[in-house]
Short mmCIF file of C-alpha atoms in Angstrom, two decimals:
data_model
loop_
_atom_site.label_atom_id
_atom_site.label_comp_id
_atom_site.label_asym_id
_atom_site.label_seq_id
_atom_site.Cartn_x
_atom_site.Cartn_y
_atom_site.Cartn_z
CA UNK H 133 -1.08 -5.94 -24.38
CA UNK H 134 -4.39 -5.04 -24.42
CA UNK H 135 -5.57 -5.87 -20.56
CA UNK H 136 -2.24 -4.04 -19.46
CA UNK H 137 -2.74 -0.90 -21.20
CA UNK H 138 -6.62 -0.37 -21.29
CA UNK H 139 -9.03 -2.89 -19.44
CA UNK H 140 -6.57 -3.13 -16.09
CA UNK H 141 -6.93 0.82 -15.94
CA UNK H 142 -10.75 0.78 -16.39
CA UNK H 143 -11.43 -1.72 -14.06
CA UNK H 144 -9.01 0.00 -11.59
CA UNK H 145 -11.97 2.78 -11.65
CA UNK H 146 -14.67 0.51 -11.55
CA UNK H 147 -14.03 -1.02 -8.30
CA UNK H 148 -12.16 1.47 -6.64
CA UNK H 149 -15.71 3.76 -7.31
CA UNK H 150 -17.73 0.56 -6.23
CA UNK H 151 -15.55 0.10 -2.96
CA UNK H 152 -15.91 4.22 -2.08
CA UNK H 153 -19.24 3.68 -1.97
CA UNK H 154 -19.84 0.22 -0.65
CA UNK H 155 -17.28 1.02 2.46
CA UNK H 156 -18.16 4.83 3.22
CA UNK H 157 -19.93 3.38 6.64
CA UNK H 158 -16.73 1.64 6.98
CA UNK H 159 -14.16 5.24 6.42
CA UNK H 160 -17.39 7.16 8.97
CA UNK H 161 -16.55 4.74 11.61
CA UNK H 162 -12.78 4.37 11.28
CA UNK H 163 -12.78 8.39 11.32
CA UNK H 164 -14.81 8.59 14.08
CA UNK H 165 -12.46 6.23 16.03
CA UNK H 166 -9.19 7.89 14.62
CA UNK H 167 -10.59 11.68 16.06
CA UNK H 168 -11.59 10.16 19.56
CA UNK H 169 -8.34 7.98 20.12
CA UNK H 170 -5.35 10.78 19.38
CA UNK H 171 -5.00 14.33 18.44
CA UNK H 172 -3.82 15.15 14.63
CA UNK H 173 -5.64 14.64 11.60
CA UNK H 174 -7.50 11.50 10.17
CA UNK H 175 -5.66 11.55 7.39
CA UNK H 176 -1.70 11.06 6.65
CA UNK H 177 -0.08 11.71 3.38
CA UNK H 178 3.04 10.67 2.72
CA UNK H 179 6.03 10.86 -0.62
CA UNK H 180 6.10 8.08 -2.23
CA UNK H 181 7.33 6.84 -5.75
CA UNK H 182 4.78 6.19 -8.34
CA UNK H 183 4.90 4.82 -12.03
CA UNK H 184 8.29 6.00 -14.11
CA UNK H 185 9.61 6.85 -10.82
CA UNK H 186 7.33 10.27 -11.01
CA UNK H 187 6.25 11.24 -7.07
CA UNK H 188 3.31 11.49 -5.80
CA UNK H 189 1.41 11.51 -1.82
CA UNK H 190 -0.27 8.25 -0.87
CA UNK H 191 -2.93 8.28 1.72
CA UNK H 192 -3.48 6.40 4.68
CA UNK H 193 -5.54 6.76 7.57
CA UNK H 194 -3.06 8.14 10.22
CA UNK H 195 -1.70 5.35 12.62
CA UNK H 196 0.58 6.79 14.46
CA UNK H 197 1.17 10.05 16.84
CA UNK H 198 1.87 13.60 14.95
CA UNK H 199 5.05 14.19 17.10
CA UNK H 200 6.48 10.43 14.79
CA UNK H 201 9.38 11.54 12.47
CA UNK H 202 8.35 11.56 8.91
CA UNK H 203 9.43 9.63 5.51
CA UNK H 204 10.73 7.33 7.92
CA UNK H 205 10.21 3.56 7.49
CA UNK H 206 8.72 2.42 10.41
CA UNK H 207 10.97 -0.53 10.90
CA UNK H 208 13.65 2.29 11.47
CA UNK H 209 12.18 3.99 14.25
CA UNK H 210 13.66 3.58 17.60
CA UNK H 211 10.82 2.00 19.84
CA UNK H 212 8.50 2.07 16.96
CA UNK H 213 5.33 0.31 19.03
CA UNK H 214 5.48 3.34 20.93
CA UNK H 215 4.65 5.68 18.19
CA UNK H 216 1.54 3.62 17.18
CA UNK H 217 -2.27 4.66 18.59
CA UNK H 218 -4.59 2.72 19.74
CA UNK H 219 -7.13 2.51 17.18
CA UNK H 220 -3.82 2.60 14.77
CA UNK H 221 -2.49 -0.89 16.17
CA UNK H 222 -6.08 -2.53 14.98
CA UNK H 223 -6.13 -0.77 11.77
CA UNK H 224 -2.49 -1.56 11.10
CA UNK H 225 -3.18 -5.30 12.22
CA UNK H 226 -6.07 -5.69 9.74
CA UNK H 227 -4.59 -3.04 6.46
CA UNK H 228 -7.93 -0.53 7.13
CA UNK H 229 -5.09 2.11 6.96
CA UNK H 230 -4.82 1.67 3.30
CA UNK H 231 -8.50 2.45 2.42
CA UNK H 232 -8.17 5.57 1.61
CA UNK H 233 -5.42 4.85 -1.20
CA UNK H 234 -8.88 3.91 -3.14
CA UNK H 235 -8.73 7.49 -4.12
CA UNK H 236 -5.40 7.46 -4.70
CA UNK H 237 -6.25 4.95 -7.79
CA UNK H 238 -9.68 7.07 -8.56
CA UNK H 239 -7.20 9.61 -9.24
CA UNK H 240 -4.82 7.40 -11.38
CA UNK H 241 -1.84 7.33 -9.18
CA UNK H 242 -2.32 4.05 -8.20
CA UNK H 243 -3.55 0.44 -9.55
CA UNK H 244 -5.53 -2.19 -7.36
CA UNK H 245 -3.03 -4.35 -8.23
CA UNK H 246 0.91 -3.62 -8.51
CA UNK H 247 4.02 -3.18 -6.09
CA UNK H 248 3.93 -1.49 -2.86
CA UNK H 249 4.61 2.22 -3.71
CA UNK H 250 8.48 2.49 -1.86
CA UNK H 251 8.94 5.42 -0.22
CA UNK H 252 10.86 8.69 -2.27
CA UNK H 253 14.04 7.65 -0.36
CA UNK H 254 13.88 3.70 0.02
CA UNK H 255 16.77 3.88 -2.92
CA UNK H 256 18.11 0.57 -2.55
CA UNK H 257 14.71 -0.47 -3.04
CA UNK H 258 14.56 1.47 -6.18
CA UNK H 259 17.29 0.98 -7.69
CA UNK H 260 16.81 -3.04 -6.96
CA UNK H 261 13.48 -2.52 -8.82
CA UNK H 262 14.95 -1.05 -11.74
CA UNK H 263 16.60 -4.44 -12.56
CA UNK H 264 13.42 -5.71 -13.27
CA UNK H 265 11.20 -2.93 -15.08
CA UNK H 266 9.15 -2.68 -11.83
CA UNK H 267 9.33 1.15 -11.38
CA UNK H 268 7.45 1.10 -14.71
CA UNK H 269 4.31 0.01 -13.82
CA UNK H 270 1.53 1.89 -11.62
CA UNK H 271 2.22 0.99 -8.23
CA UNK H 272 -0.77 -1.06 -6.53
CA UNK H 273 -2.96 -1.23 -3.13
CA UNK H 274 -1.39 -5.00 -3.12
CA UNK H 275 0.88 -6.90 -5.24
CA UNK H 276 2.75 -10.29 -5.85
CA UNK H 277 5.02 -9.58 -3.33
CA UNK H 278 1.93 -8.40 -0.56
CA UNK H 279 1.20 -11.73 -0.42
CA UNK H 280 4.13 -13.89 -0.75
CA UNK H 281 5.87 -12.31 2.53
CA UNK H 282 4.69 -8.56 3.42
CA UNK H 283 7.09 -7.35 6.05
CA UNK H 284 9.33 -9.96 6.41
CA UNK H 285 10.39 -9.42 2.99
CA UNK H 286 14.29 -8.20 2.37
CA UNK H 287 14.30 -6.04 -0.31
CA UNK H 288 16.03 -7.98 -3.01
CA UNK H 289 13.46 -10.93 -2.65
CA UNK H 290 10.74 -7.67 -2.38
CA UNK H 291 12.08 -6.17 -5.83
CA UNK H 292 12.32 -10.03 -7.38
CA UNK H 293 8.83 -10.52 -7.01
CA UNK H 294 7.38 -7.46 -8.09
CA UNK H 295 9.25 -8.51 -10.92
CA UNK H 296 7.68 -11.44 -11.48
CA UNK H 297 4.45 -9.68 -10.91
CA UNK H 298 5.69 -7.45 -13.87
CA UNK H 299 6.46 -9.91 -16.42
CA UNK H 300 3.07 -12.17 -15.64
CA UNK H 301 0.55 -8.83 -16.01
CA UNK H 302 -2.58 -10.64 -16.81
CA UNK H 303 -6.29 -10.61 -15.33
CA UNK H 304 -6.01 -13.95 -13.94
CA UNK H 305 -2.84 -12.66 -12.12
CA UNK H 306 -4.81 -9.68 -10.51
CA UNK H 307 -7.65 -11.64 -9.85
CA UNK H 308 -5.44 -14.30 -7.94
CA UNK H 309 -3.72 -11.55 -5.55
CA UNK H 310 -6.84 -9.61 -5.29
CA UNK H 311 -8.63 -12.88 -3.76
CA UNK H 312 -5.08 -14.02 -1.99
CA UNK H 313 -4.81 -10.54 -0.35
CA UNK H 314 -8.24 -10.88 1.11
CA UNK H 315 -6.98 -14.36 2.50
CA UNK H 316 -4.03 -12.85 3.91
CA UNK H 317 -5.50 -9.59 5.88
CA UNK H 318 -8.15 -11.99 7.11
CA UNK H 319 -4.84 -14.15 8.72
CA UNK H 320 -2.22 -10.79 9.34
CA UNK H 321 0.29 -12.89 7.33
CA UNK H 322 3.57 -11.32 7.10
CA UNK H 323 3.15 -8.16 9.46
CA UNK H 324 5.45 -7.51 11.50
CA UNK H 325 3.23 -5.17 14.56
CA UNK H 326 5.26 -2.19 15.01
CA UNK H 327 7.70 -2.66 12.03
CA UNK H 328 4.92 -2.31 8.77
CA UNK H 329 7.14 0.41 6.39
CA UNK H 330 5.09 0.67 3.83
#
């Protein structure tokens, strides 16, 4: 399929190139914020499971305290509200935490579009994706499944529709949960404040 293997990837770099620039004031002021509301770094990079089930570090702007345990789900955590900052409970709230996964995808780890990149132990999740091919396509910034539940997904519904995201590949399928993920930041559907694991 052509759009699959060759125009999805190009205009991956397009916009994530065109959004780098465009929101730059945007990462100044969010790193601004992140430096004046906690100690640690702006930045948090985590393990996570990319395309063929290779590895590879997603970044976020950090959220949470230094002292939280790591390549833990945050669902998991005992008391996890406790663990987020400040400035991380807004950024959380409204996804600003994934920005910086735009160079993530400038770097080819990572699609606009595609399942949630499961973290390096999340093996039920995994494995549940195997069933249907979804560990073999780039994982995305949003997906199918981003919008049709988030959070409240369990994983076997989570895996289904990244599925269904896998066998429908098509520009008119990006396009419609690129514009349906803008929808559903705008309204924080599906996330769960103090339990977002991904």
């Amino acid at each position: 399929m052509i759009y699959k293997k060759y125009i999805k990837k190009l205009l991956d770099m397009i916009l994530a190139f065109i959004g780098i620039v465009v929101l730059s004031p945007v990462f100044i002021v969010l790193i601004i914020c992140i430096k004046l509301d906690s100690k640690g770094p702006v930045l948090f990079r985590q393990r996570r499971i990319g395309i063929g089930k290779s590895e590879f570090y997603i970044l976020k702007f950090r959220t949470m305290k230094i002292d939280t345990p790591k390549d833990t789900p945050t669902h998991l955590l005992q008391d996890p509200a406790s663990y987020i900052t400040r400035v991380g409970k807004f950024m959380r709230k409204t996804s600003l935490d994934e920005l910086p996964q735009i160079i993530n995808i400038l770097k080819g780890e990572m699609s606009i579009i595609g399942p949630r990149p499961c973290l390096w132990n999340q093996y039920d999740l995994i494995d549940e994706r195997d069933k249907y091919g979804a560990n073999d396509v780039s994982p995305g910034l949003t997906g199918w499944a981003q919008i049709n539940g988030r959070d409240e997904l369990p994983i076997k519904i989570k895996a289904k529709l990244d599925g269904e995201y896998v066998r429908k590949i098509s520009f008119w399928m990006d396009t419609k949960c690129f514009c349906k993920t803008i929808v559903s930041v705008i309204k924080s559907d599906g996330v769960v404040e103090g339990e977002k694991g991904t």
